[in-house]
PDB file of N, CA and C in Angstrom:
ATOM      1  N   MET A   1      25.809  22.248 -17.950  1.00 74.00           N
ATOM      2  CA  MET A   1      26.383  23.531 -18.252  1.00 74.00           C
ATOM      3  C   MET A   1      27.885  23.348 -18.479  1.00 74.00           C
ATOM      4  N   LYS A   2      28.405  24.020 -19.476  1.00 83.00           N
ATOM      5  CA  LYS A   2      29.830  23.905 -19.793  1.00 83.00           C
ATOM      6  C   LYS A   2      30.697  24.506 -18.694  1.00 83.00           C
ATOM      7  N   ARG A   3      31.822  23.849 -18.453  1.00 89.00           N
ATOM      8  CA  ARG A   3      32.801  24.351 -17.483  1.00 89.00           C
ATOM      9  C   ARG A   3      33.187  25.779 -17.859  1.00 89.00           C
ATOM     10  N   GLY A   4      33.212  26.658 -16.862  1.00 91.00           N
ATOM     11  CA  GLY A   4      33.601  28.037 -17.078  1.00 91.00           C
ATOM     12  C   GLY A   4      32.471  28.980 -17.423  1.00 91.00           C
ATOM     13  N   CYS A   5      31.277  28.443 -17.669  1.00 96.00           N
ATOM     14  CA  CYS A   5      30.138  29.320 -17.935  1.00 96.00           C
ATOM     15  C   CYS A   5      29.852  30.155 -16.697  1.00 96.00           C
ATOM     16  N   VAL A   6      29.291  31.323 -16.908  1.00 97.00           N
ATOM     17  CA  VAL A   6      28.990  32.239 -15.812  1.00 97.00           C
ATOM     18  C   VAL A   6      27.490  32.236 -15.562  1.00 97.00           C
ATOM     19  N   ALA A   7      27.121  31.947 -14.312  1.00 97.00           N
ATOM     20  CA  ALA A   7      25.701  31.888 -13.955  1.00 97.00           C
ATOM     21  C   ALA A   7      25.416  32.825 -12.785  1.00 97.00           C
ATOM     22  N   ILE A   8      24.301  33.527 -12.875  1.00 97.00           N
ATOM     23  CA  ILE A   8      23.773  34.298 -11.758  1.00 97.00           C
ATOM     24  C   ILE A   8      22.636  33.480 -11.180  1.00 97.00           C
ATOM     25  N   VAL A   9      22.664  33.271  -9.855  1.00 97.00           N
ATOM     26  CA  VAL A   9      21.579  32.549  -9.189  1.00 97.00           C
ATOM     27  C   VAL A   9      20.987  33.460  -8.121  1.00 97.00           C
ATOM     28  N   THR A  10      19.784  33.986  -8.382  1.00 97.00           N
ATOM     29  CA  THR A  10      19.116  34.799  -7.375  1.00 97.00           C
ATOM     30  C   THR A  10      18.470  33.873  -6.356  1.00 97.00           C
ATOM     31  N   GLY A  11      18.354  34.340  -5.129  1.00 95.00           N
ATOM     32  CA  GLY A  11      17.845  33.478  -4.066  1.00 95.00           C
ATOM     33  C   GLY A  11      18.834  32.370  -3.759  1.00 95.00           C
ATOM     34  N   GLY A  12      20.114  32.628  -4.028  1.00 93.00           N
ATOM     35  CA  GLY A  12      21.138  31.595  -3.946  1.00 93.00           C
ATOM     36  C   GLY A  12      21.640  31.252  -2.559  1.00 93.00           C
ATOM     37  N   ALA A  13      21.133  31.908  -1.526  1.00 92.00           N
ATOM     38  CA  ALA A  13      21.621  31.629  -0.173  1.00 92.00           C
ATOM     39  C   ALA A  13      20.824  30.549   0.544  1.00 92.00           C
ATOM     40  N   SER A  14      19.726  30.113  -0.047  1.00 91.00           N
ATOM     41  CA  SER A  14      18.928  29.081   0.626  1.00 91.00           C
ATOM     42  C   SER A  14      18.029  28.356  -0.375  1.00 91.00           C
ATOM     43  N   GLY A  15      17.474  27.261   0.083  1.00 91.00           N
ATOM     44  CA  GLY A  15      16.467  26.531  -0.681  1.00 91.00           C
ATOM     45  C   GLY A  15      16.910  26.082  -2.054  1.00 91.00           C
ATOM     46  N   ILE A  16      15.992  26.221  -3.011  1.00 93.00           N
ATOM     47  CA  ILE A  16      16.236  25.786  -4.384  1.00 93.00           C
ATOM     48  C   ILE A  16      17.395  26.561  -4.999  1.00 93.00           C
ATOM     49  N   GLY A  17      17.493  27.854  -4.692  1.00 94.00           N
ATOM     50  CA  GLY A  17      18.582  28.655  -5.236  1.00 94.00           C
ATOM     51  C   GLY A  17      19.942  28.156  -4.787  1.00 94.00           C
ATOM     52  N   LEU A  18      20.073  27.845  -3.492  1.00 93.00           N
ATOM     53  CA  LEU A  18      21.334  27.334  -2.967  1.00 93.00           C
ATOM     54  C   LEU A  18      21.664  25.983  -3.589  1.00 93.00           C
ATOM     55  N   ALA A  19      20.684  25.102  -3.686  1.00 92.00           N
ATOM     56  CA  ALA A  19      20.922  23.788  -4.290  1.00 92.00           C
ATOM     57  C   ALA A  19      21.369  23.933  -5.746  1.00 92.00           C
ATOM     58  N   THR A  20      20.759  24.858  -6.455  1.00 94.00           N
ATOM     59  CA  THR A  20      21.120  25.088  -7.857  1.00 94.00           C
ATOM     60  C   THR A  20      22.527  25.657  -7.959  1.00 94.00           C
ATOM     61  N   ALA A  21      22.845  26.639  -7.115  1.00 94.00           N
ATOM     62  CA  ALA A  21      24.175  27.245  -7.132  1.00 94.00           C
ATOM     63  C   ALA A  21      25.249  26.199  -6.833  1.00 94.00           C
ATOM     64  N   ARG A  22      24.985  25.343  -5.856  1.00 92.00           N
ATOM     65  CA  ARG A  22      25.944  24.282  -5.526  1.00 92.00           C
ATOM     66  C   ARG A  22      26.150  23.350  -6.709  1.00 92.00           C
ATOM     67  N   ARG A  23      25.074  22.958  -7.331  1.00 93.00           N
ATOM     68  CA  ARG A  23      25.156  22.037  -8.476  1.00 93.00           C
ATOM     69  C   ARG A  23      25.943  22.664  -9.616  1.00 93.00           C
ATOM     70  N   LEU A  24      25.638  23.917  -9.924  1.00 95.00           N
ATOM     71  CA  LEU A  24      26.356  24.601 -10.994  1.00 95.00           C
ATOM     72  C   LEU A  24      27.844  24.704 -10.663  1.00 95.00           C
ATOM     73  N   GLY A  25      28.153  25.009  -9.412  1.00 93.00           N
ATOM     74  CA  GLY A  25      29.549  25.081  -8.983  1.00 93.00           C
ATOM     75  C   GLY A  25      30.257  23.747  -9.128  1.00 93.00           C
ATOM     76  N   ARG A  26      29.580  22.660  -8.745  1.00 92.00           N
ATOM     77  CA  ARG A  26      30.175  21.320  -8.884  1.00 92.00           C
ATOM     78  C   ARG A  26      30.433  20.980 -10.346  1.00 92.00           C
ATOM     79  N   GLU A  27      29.584  21.497 -11.238  1.00 93.00           N
ATOM     80  CA  GLU A  27      29.734  21.199 -12.661  1.00 93.00           C
ATOM     81  C   GLU A  27      30.727  22.128 -13.355  1.00 93.00           C
ATOM     82  N   GLY A  28      31.327  23.043 -12.586  1.00 94.00           N
ATOM     83  CA  GLY A  28      32.383  23.876 -13.147  1.00 94.00           C
ATOM     84  C   GLY A  28      31.964  25.268 -13.577  1.00 94.00           C
ATOM     85  N   ALA A  29      30.732  25.660 -13.297  1.00 95.00           N
ATOM     86  CA  ALA A  29      30.306  27.016 -13.644  1.00 95.00           C
ATOM     87  C   ALA A  29      30.906  28.018 -12.673  1.00 95.00           C
ATOM     88  N   ARG A  30      31.053  29.240 -13.113  1.00 96.00           N
ATOM     89  CA  ARG A  30      31.418  30.356 -12.243  1.00 96.00           C
ATOM     90  C   ARG A  30      30.091  30.947 -11.779  1.00 96.00           C
ATOM     91  N   VAL A  31      29.854  30.951 -10.473  1.00 96.00           N
ATOM     92  CA  VAL A  31      28.525  31.258  -9.954  1.00 96.00           C
ATOM     93  C   VAL A  31      28.514  32.541  -9.125  1.00 96.00           C
ATOM     94  N   ALA A  32      27.662  33.475  -9.542  1.00 96.00           N
ATOM     95  CA  ALA A  32      27.385  34.671  -8.741  1.00 96.00           C
ATOM     96  C   ALA A  32      26.160  34.339  -7.892  1.00 96.00           C
ATOM     97  N   VAL A  33      26.388  34.141  -6.603  1.00 96.00           N
ATOM     98  CA  VAL A  33      25.308  33.814  -5.675  1.00 96.00           C
ATOM     99  C   VAL A  33      24.700  35.135  -5.213  1.00 96.00           C
ATOM    100  N   VAL A  34      23.441  35.367  -5.571  1.00 96.00           N
ATOM    101  CA  VAL A  34      22.773  36.630  -5.292  1.00 96.00           C
ATOM    102  C   VAL A  34      21.644  36.391  -4.307  1.00 96.00           C
ATOM    103  N   ASP A  35      21.636  37.177  -3.239  1.00 95.00           N
ATOM    104  CA  ASP A  35      20.575  37.051  -2.250  1.00 95.00           C
ATOM    105  C   ASP A  35      20.573  38.310  -1.389  1.00 95.00           C
ATOM    106  N   ARG A  36      19.450  38.599  -0.776  1.00 93.00           N
ATOM    107  CA  ARG A  36      19.424  39.747   0.134  1.00 93.00           C
ATOM    108  C   ARG A  36      19.829  39.330   1.542  1.00 93.00           C
ATOM    109  N   ALA A  37      19.935  38.037   1.782  1.00 87.00           N
ATOM    110  CA  ALA A  37      20.314  37.524   3.105  1.00 87.00           C
ATOM    111  C   ALA A  37      21.836  37.442   3.211  1.00 87.00           C
ATOM    112  N   ASP A  38      22.404  36.257   3.076  1.00 87.00           N
ATOM    113  CA  ASP A  38      23.844  36.074   3.259  1.00 87.00           C
ATOM    114  C   ASP A  38      24.441  35.279   2.106  1.00 87.00           C
ATOM    115  N   PRO A  39      24.586  35.892   0.927  1.00 88.00           N
ATOM    116  CA  PRO A  39      25.125  35.143  -0.210  1.00 88.00           C
ATOM    117  C   PRO A  39      26.591  34.792  -0.046  1.00 88.00           C
ATOM    118  N   GLU A  40      27.310  35.559   0.767  1.00 89.00           N
ATOM    119  CA  GLU A  40      28.735  35.300   0.931  1.00 89.00           C
ATOM    120  C   GLU A  40      28.988  33.926   1.559  1.00 89.00           C
ATOM    121  N   GLU A  41      28.181  33.554   2.529  1.00 89.00           N
ATOM    122  CA  GLU A  41      28.332  32.243   3.183  1.00 89.00           C
ATOM    123  C   GLU A  41      28.094  31.117   2.178  1.00 89.00           C
ATOM    124  N   ALA A  42      27.051  31.236   1.378  1.00 87.00           N
ATOM    125  CA  ALA A  42      26.774  30.216   0.366  1.00 87.00           C
ATOM    126  C   ALA A  42      27.917  30.134  -0.634  1.00 87.00           C
ATOM    127  N   ALA A  43      28.447  31.273  -1.050  1.00 89.00           N
ATOM    128  CA  ALA A  43      29.556  31.282  -2.006  1.00 89.00           C
ATOM    129  C   ALA A  43      30.795  30.624  -1.412  1.00 89.00           C
ATOM    130  N   ARG A  44      31.048  30.864  -0.124  1.00 89.00           N
ATOM    131  CA  ARG A  44      32.206  30.227   0.526  1.00 89.00           C
ATOM    132  C   ARG A  44      32.041  28.708   0.539  1.00 89.00           C
ATOM    133  N   THR A  45      30.829  28.235   0.768  1.00 84.00           N
ATOM    134  CA  THR A  45      30.565  26.797   0.777  1.00 84.00           C
ATOM    135  C   THR A  45      30.851  26.191  -0.591  1.00 84.00           C
ATOM    136  N   ILE A  46      30.396  26.865  -1.632  1.00 86.00           N
ATOM    137  CA  ILE A  46      30.618  26.372  -2.998  1.00 86.00           C
ATOM    138  C   ILE A  46      32.107  26.407  -3.331  1.00 86.00           C
ATOM    139  N   ALA A  47      32.773  27.491  -2.969  1.00 86.00           N
ATOM    140  CA  ALA A  47      34.207  27.619  -3.239  1.00 86.00           C
ATOM    141  C   ALA A  47      35.008  26.566  -2.477  1.00 86.00           C
ATOM    142  N   ALA A  48      34.593  26.269  -1.247  1.00 84.00           N
ATOM    143  CA  ALA A  48      35.297  25.257  -0.454  1.00 84.00           C
ATOM    144  C   ALA A  48      35.192  23.880  -1.098  1.00 84.00           C
ATOM    145  N   ALA A  49      34.132  23.649  -1.871  1.00 78.00           N
ATOM    146  CA  ALA A  49      33.957  22.372  -2.561  1.00 78.00           C
ATOM    147  C   ALA A  49      34.654  22.375  -3.921  1.00 78.00           C
ATOM    148  N   GLY A  50      35.406  23.435  -4.209  1.00 81.00           N
ATOM    149  CA  GLY A  50      36.160  23.473  -5.450  1.00 81.00           C
ATOM    150  C   GLY A  50      35.539  24.309  -6.545  1.00 81.00           C
ATOM    151  N   GLY A  51      34.402  24.920  -6.287  1.00 84.00           N
ATOM    152  CA  GLY A  51      33.750  25.740  -7.304  1.00 84.00           C
ATOM    153  C   GLY A  51      34.247  27.174  -7.278  1.00 84.00           C
ATOM    154  N   ASP A  52      33.937  27.907  -8.322  1.00 92.00           N
ATOM    155  CA  ASP A  52      34.272  29.324  -8.419  1.00 92.00           C
ATOM    156  C   ASP A  52      32.990  30.090  -8.168  1.00 92.00           C
ATOM    157  N   ALA A  53      32.849  30.655  -6.975  1.00 94.00           N
ATOM    158  CA  ALA A  53      31.613  31.354  -6.622  1.00 94.00           C
ATOM    159  C   ALA A  53      31.920  32.576  -5.788  1.00 94.00           C
ATOM    160  N   TRP A  54      31.074  33.563  -5.913  1.00 95.00           N
ATOM    161  CA  TRP A  54      31.172  34.756  -5.085  1.00 95.00           C
ATOM    162  C   TRP A  54      29.761  35.245  -4.791  1.00 95.00           C
ATOM    163  N   GLY A  55      29.617  35.922  -3.656  1.00 95.00           N
ATOM    164  CA  GLY A  55      28.310  36.396  -3.232  1.00 95.00           C
ATOM    165  C   GLY A  55      28.127  37.872  -3.501  1.00 95.00           C
ATOM    166  N   ILE A  56      26.903  38.227  -3.858  1.00 96.00           N
ATOM    167  CA  ILE A  56      26.543  39.627  -4.065  1.00 96.00           C
ATOM    168  C   ILE A  56      25.215  39.869  -3.354  1.00 96.00           C
ATOM    169  N   ARG A  57      25.255  40.671  -2.298  1.00 95.00           N
ATOM    170  CA  ARG A  57      24.032  40.982  -1.547  1.00 95.00           C
ATOM    171  C   ARG A  57      23.177  41.921  -2.390  1.00 95.00           C
ATOM    172  N   THR A  58      21.981  41.456  -2.750  1.00 96.00           N
ATOM    173  CA  THR A  58      21.090  42.215  -3.624  1.00 96.00           C
ATOM    174  C   THR A  58      19.644  41.906  -3.280  1.00 96.00           C
ATOM    175  N   ASP A  59      18.827  42.943  -3.221  1.00 95.00           N
ATOM    176  CA  ASP A  59      17.376  42.773  -3.114  1.00 95.00           C
ATOM    177  C   ASP A  59      16.838  42.895  -4.535  1.00 95.00           C
ATOM    178  N   VAL A  60      16.393  41.793  -5.123  1.00 95.00           N
ATOM    179  CA  VAL A  60      15.969  41.812  -6.520  1.00 95.00           C
ATOM    180  C   VAL A  60      14.678  42.589  -6.742  1.00 95.00           C
ATOM    181  N   ALA A  61      14.036  43.047  -5.673  1.00 93.00           N
ATOM    182  CA  ALA A  61      12.857  43.907  -5.813  1.00 93.00           C
ATOM    183  C   ALA A  61      13.262  45.364  -6.038  1.00 93.00           C
ATOM    184  N   ASP A  62      14.560  45.656  -5.943  1.00 95.00           N
ATOM    185  CA  ASP A  62      15.075  47.012  -6.108  1.00 95.00           C
ATOM    186  C   ASP A  62      15.850  47.094  -7.422  1.00 95.00           C
ATOM    187  N   GLU A  63      15.288  47.783  -8.409  1.00 96.00           N
ATOM    188  CA  GLU A  63      15.891  47.834  -9.742  1.00 96.00           C
ATOM    189  C   GLU A  63      17.321  48.369  -9.717  1.00 96.00           C
ATOM    190  N   GLY A  64      17.579  49.347  -8.887  1.00 97.00           N
ATOM    191  CA  GLY A  64      18.930  49.904  -8.794  1.00 97.00           C
ATOM    192  C   GLY A  64      19.932  48.886  -8.300  1.00 97.00           C
ATOM    193  N   GLN A  65      19.529  48.089  -7.302  1.00 97.00           N
ATOM    194  CA  GLN A  65      20.420  47.050  -6.794  1.00 97.00           C
ATOM    195  C   GLN A  65      20.667  45.974  -7.848  1.00 97.00           C
ATOM    196  N   VAL A  66      19.631  45.661  -8.616  1.00 97.00           N
ATOM    197  CA  VAL A  66      19.790  44.641  -9.662  1.00 97.00           C
ATOM    198  C   VAL A  66      20.762  45.135 -10.733  1.00 97.00           C
ATOM    199  N   ARG A  67      20.614  46.380 -11.140  1.00 97.00           N
ATOM    200  CA  ARG A  67      21.541  46.940 -12.138  1.00 97.00           C
ATOM    201  C   ARG A  67      22.981  46.909 -11.621  1.00 97.00           C
ATOM    202  N   ALA A  68      23.163  47.291 -10.360  1.00 97.00           N
ATOM    203  CA  ALA A  68      24.507  47.276  -9.766  1.00 97.00           C
ATOM    204  C   ALA A  68      25.059  45.856  -9.694  1.00 97.00           C
ATOM    205  N   MET A  69      24.203  44.883  -9.384  1.00 97.00           N
ATOM    206  CA  MET A  69      24.637  43.485  -9.310  1.00 97.00           C
ATOM    207  C   MET A  69      25.090  42.992 -10.679  1.00 97.00           C
ATOM    208  N   VAL A  70      24.303  43.279 -11.718  1.00 97.00           N
ATOM    209  CA  VAL A  70      24.672  42.848 -13.070  1.00 97.00           C
ATOM    210  C   VAL A  70      25.988  43.510 -13.487  1.00 97.00           C
ATOM    211  N   ASP A  71      26.133  44.794 -13.189  1.00 98.00           N
ATOM    212  CA  ASP A  71      27.391  45.480 -13.498  1.00 98.00           C
ATOM    213  C   ASP A  71      28.565  44.808 -12.788  1.00 98.00           C
ATOM    214  N   ALA A  72      28.364  44.407 -11.519  1.00 97.00           N
ATOM    215  CA  ALA A  72      29.435  43.753 -10.753  1.00 97.00           C
ATOM    216  C   ALA A  72      29.806  42.407 -11.368  1.00 97.00           C
ATOM    217  N   VAL A  73      28.797  41.645 -11.792  1.00 97.00           N
ATOM    218  CA  VAL A  73      29.074  40.345 -12.417  1.00 97.00           C
ATOM    219  C   VAL A  73      29.831  40.549 -13.726  1.00 97.00           C
ATOM    220  N   LEU A  74      29.372  41.491 -14.540  1.00 98.00           N
ATOM    221  CA  LEU A  74      30.035  41.741 -15.816  1.00 98.00           C
ATOM    222  C   LEU A  74      31.461  42.254 -15.612  1.00 98.00           C
ATOM    223  N   SER A  75      31.660  43.041 -14.584  1.00 97.00           N
ATOM    224  CA  SER A  75      33.001  43.539 -14.288  1.00 97.00           C
ATOM    225  C   SER A  75      33.937  42.395 -13.915  1.00 97.00           C
ATOM    226  N   ARG A  76      33.423  41.445 -13.160  1.00 96.00           N
ATOM    227  CA  ARG A  76      34.255  40.326 -12.699  1.00 96.00           C
ATOM    228  C   ARG A  76      34.414  39.243 -13.763  1.00 96.00           C
ATOM    229  N   ALA A  77      33.314  38.933 -14.470  1.00 97.00           N
ATOM    230  CA  ALA A  77      33.330  37.761 -15.361  1.00 97.00           C
ATOM    231  C   ALA A  77      33.224  38.106 -16.850  1.00 97.00           C
ATOM    232  N   GLN A  78      32.960  39.353 -17.186  1.00 97.00           N
ATOM    233  CA  GLN A  78      32.844  39.830 -18.559  1.00 97.00           C
ATOM    234  C   GLN A  78      31.645  39.302 -19.344  1.00 97.00           C
ATOM    235  N   ARG A  79      30.857  38.428 -18.756  1.00 97.00           N
ATOM    236  CA  ARG A  79      29.673  37.922 -19.469  1.00 97.00           C
ATOM    237  C   ARG A  79      28.750  37.219 -18.486  1.00 97.00           C
ATOM    238  N   VAL A  80      27.545  36.911 -18.951  1.00 97.00           N
ATOM    239  CA  VAL A  80      26.596  36.076 -18.207  1.00 97.00           C
ATOM    240  C   VAL A  80      26.049  35.062 -19.192  1.00 97.00           C
ATOM    241  N   ASP A  81      26.175  33.778 -18.855  1.00 97.00           N
ATOM    242  CA  ASP A  81      25.689  32.721 -19.731  1.00 97.00           C
ATOM    243  C   ASP A  81      24.349  32.155 -19.291  1.00 97.00           C
ATOM    244  N   ALA A  82      24.058  32.276 -17.998  1.00 97.00           N
ATOM    245  CA  ALA A  82      22.806  31.710 -17.482  1.00 97.00           C
ATOM    246  C   ALA A  82      22.304  32.537 -16.306  1.00 97.00           C
ATOM    247  N   LEU A  83      20.994  32.577 -16.185  1.00 97.00           N
ATOM    248  CA  LEU A  83      20.349  33.250 -15.065  1.00 97.00           C
ATOM    249  C   LEU A  83      19.311  32.306 -14.478  1.00 97.00           C
ATOM    250  N   VAL A  84      19.421  32.062 -13.177  1.00 97.00           N
ATOM    251  CA  VAL A  84      18.435  31.238 -12.475  1.00 97.00           C
ATOM    252  C   VAL A  84      17.743  32.149 -11.479  1.00 97.00           C
ATOM    253  N   ASN A  85      16.465  32.389 -11.685  1.00 96.00           N
ATOM    254  CA  ASN A  85      15.682  33.235 -10.791  1.00 96.00           C
ATOM    255  C   ASN A  85      14.977  32.349  -9.767  1.00 96.00           C
ATOM    256  N   ALA A  86      15.606  32.209  -8.608  1.00 95.00           N
ATOM    257  CA  ALA A  86      15.020  31.392  -7.542  1.00 95.00           C
ATOM    258  C   ALA A  86      14.662  32.251  -6.330  1.00 95.00           C
ATOM    259  N   ALA A  87      14.730  33.564  -6.484  1.00 94.00           N
ATOM    260  CA  ALA A  87      14.391  34.456  -5.376  1.00 94.00           C
ATOM    261  C   ALA A  87      12.884  34.485  -5.197  1.00 94.00           C
ATOM    262  N   GLY A  88      12.477  34.539  -3.964  1.00 87.00           N
ATOM    263  CA  GLY A  88      11.055  34.639  -3.677  1.00 87.00           C
ATOM    264  C   GLY A  88      10.818  34.508  -2.198  1.00 87.00           C
ATOM    265  N   ILE A  89       9.681  34.948  -1.794  1.00 77.00           N
ATOM    266  CA  ILE A  89       9.300  34.804  -0.392  1.00 77.00           C
ATOM    267  C   ILE A  89       7.924  34.173  -0.335  1.00 77.00           C
ATOM    268  N   GLY A  90       7.734  33.384   0.655  1.00 71.00           N
ATOM    269  CA  GLY A  90       6.434  32.761   0.868  1.00 71.00           C
ATOM    270  C   GLY A  90       5.830  33.300   2.149  1.00 71.00           C
ATOM    271  N   THR A  91       4.551  33.455   2.131  1.00 74.00           N
ATOM    272  CA  THR A  91       3.851  33.902   3.324  1.00 74.00           C
ATOM    273  C   THR A  91       2.985  32.759   3.820  1.00 74.00           C
ATOM    274  N   PRO A  92       3.371  32.167   4.946  1.00 76.00           N
ATOM    275  CA  PRO A  92       2.562  31.066   5.458  1.00 76.00           C
ATOM    276  C   PRO A  92       1.151  31.551   5.810  1.00 76.00           C
ATOM    277  N   ARG A  93       0.192  30.731   5.520  1.00 76.00           N
ATOM    278  CA  ARG A  93      -1.173  31.048   5.917  1.00 76.00           C
ATOM    279  C   ARG A  93      -1.884  29.746   6.248  1.00 76.00           C
ATOM    280  N   PRO A  94      -2.850  29.830   7.128  1.00 80.00           N
ATOM    281  CA  PRO A  94      -3.543  28.605   7.522  1.00 80.00           C
ATOM    282  C   PRO A  94      -4.406  28.064   6.386  1.00 80.00           C
ATOM    283  N   VAL A  95      -4.525  26.767   6.361  1.00 72.00           N
ATOM    284  CA  VAL A  95      -5.402  26.117   5.393  1.00 72.00           C
ATOM    285  C   VAL A  95      -6.503  25.429   6.180  1.00 72.00           C
ATOM    286  N   THR A  96      -7.718  25.743   5.814  1.00 75.00           N
ATOM    287  CA  THR A  96      -8.851  25.086   6.465  1.00 75.00           C
ATOM    288  C   THR A  96      -9.492  24.132   5.469  1.00 75.00           C
ATOM    289  N   ILE A  97      -9.986  23.059   5.990  1.00 72.00           N
ATOM    290  CA  ILE A  97     -10.594  22.055   5.120  1.00 72.00           C
ATOM    291  C   ILE A  97     -12.020  21.801   5.593  1.00 72.00           C
ATOM    292  N   ASP A  98     -12.936  22.042   4.711  1.00 75.00           N
ATOM    293  CA  ASP A  98     -14.341  21.730   4.949  1.00 75.00           C
ATOM    294  C   ASP A  98     -14.520  20.278   4.519  1.00 75.00           C
ATOM    295  N   GLU A  99     -14.836  19.413   5.465  1.00 77.00           N
ATOM    296  CA  GLU A  99     -14.865  17.976   5.166  1.00 77.00           C
ATOM    297  C   GLU A  99     -15.792  17.632   4.009  1.00 77.00           C
ATOM    298  N   ALA A 100     -16.952  18.275   3.914  1.00 78.00           N
ATOM    299  CA  ALA A 100     -17.881  17.979   2.818  1.00 78.00           C
ATOM    300  C   ALA A 100     -17.260  18.377   1.473  1.00 78.00           C
ATOM    301  N   ARG A 101     -16.616  19.523   1.429  1.00 74.00           N
ATOM    302  CA  ARG A 101     -15.985  19.953   0.182  1.00 74.00           C
ATOM    303  C   ARG A 101     -14.803  19.041  -0.145  1.00 74.00           C
ATOM    304  N   TRP A 102     -14.075  18.603   0.896  1.00 70.00           N
ATOM    305  CA  TRP A 102     -12.946  17.705   0.682  1.00 70.00           C
ATOM    306  C   TRP A 102     -13.418  16.414   0.018  1.00 70.00           C
ATOM    307  N   ARG A 103     -14.486  15.864   0.540  1.00 78.00           N
ATOM    308  CA  ARG A 103     -15.019  14.630  -0.027  1.00 78.00           C
ATOM    309  C   ARG A 103     -15.466  14.816  -1.473  1.00 78.00           C
ATOM    310  N   ASN A 104     -15.873  16.029  -1.822  1.00 76.00           N
ATOM    311  CA  ASN A 104     -16.291  16.321  -3.201  1.00 76.00           C
ATOM    312  C   ASN A 104     -15.120  16.737  -4.082  1.00 76.00           C
ATOM    313  N   GLY A 105     -13.914  16.793  -3.468  1.00 72.00           N
ATOM    314  CA  GLY A 105     -12.731  17.140  -4.256  1.00 72.00           C
ATOM    315  C   GLY A 105     -12.489  18.628  -4.407  1.00 72.00           C
ATOM    316  N   THR A 106     -13.069  19.450  -3.523  1.00 66.00           N
ATOM    317  CA  THR A 106     -12.880  20.889  -3.635  1.00 66.00           C
ATOM    318  C   THR A 106     -12.474  21.485  -2.290  1.00 66.00           C
ATOM    319  N   PRO A 107     -11.260  21.174  -1.794  1.00 57.00           N
ATOM    320  CA  PRO A 107     -10.812  21.772  -0.531  1.00 57.00           C
ATOM    321  C   PRO A 107     -10.649  23.283  -0.687  1.00 57.00           C
ATOM    322  N   SER A 108     -10.829  24.004   0.381  1.00 58.00           N
ATOM    323  CA  SER A 108     -10.716  25.463   0.305  1.00 58.00           C
ATOM    324  C   SER A 108      -9.557  25.943   1.165  1.00 58.00           C
ATOM    325  N   ALA A 109      -8.882  26.964   0.689  1.00 55.00           N
ATOM    326  CA  ALA A 109      -7.827  27.596   1.475  1.00 55.00           C
ATOM    327  C   ALA A 109      -8.433  28.803   2.159  1.00 55.00           C
ATOM    328  N   GLY A 110      -8.032  29.033   3.383  1.00 51.00           N
ATOM    329  CA  GLY A 110      -8.635  30.145   4.104  1.00 51.00           C
ATOM    330  C   GLY A 110      -7.629  30.890   4.794  1.00 51.00           C
TER     331      GLY A 110
END
């Protein structure tokens, strides 16, 4: 990504989103770290490493919050060059394995 490009990274406070935001910041992008958790902390980490980043607390499941977030980014940076959608939640669930099905190559999730 070109130095100075503006990127929005949803889910940017943890996991793949945080890793992506950090990488973009290291490469010189201006990064809007978006998360419903604590995007400000992630943005401070990126900024401390020399990147240009700021956090915007947003629940991307809420259309009004998303519109407000985009307006905030455009107000600050005047454009958006890239969007990384890394927001998501996982629900852990048990996996059971039927040994006969496993041997036949058809494990089942339960």
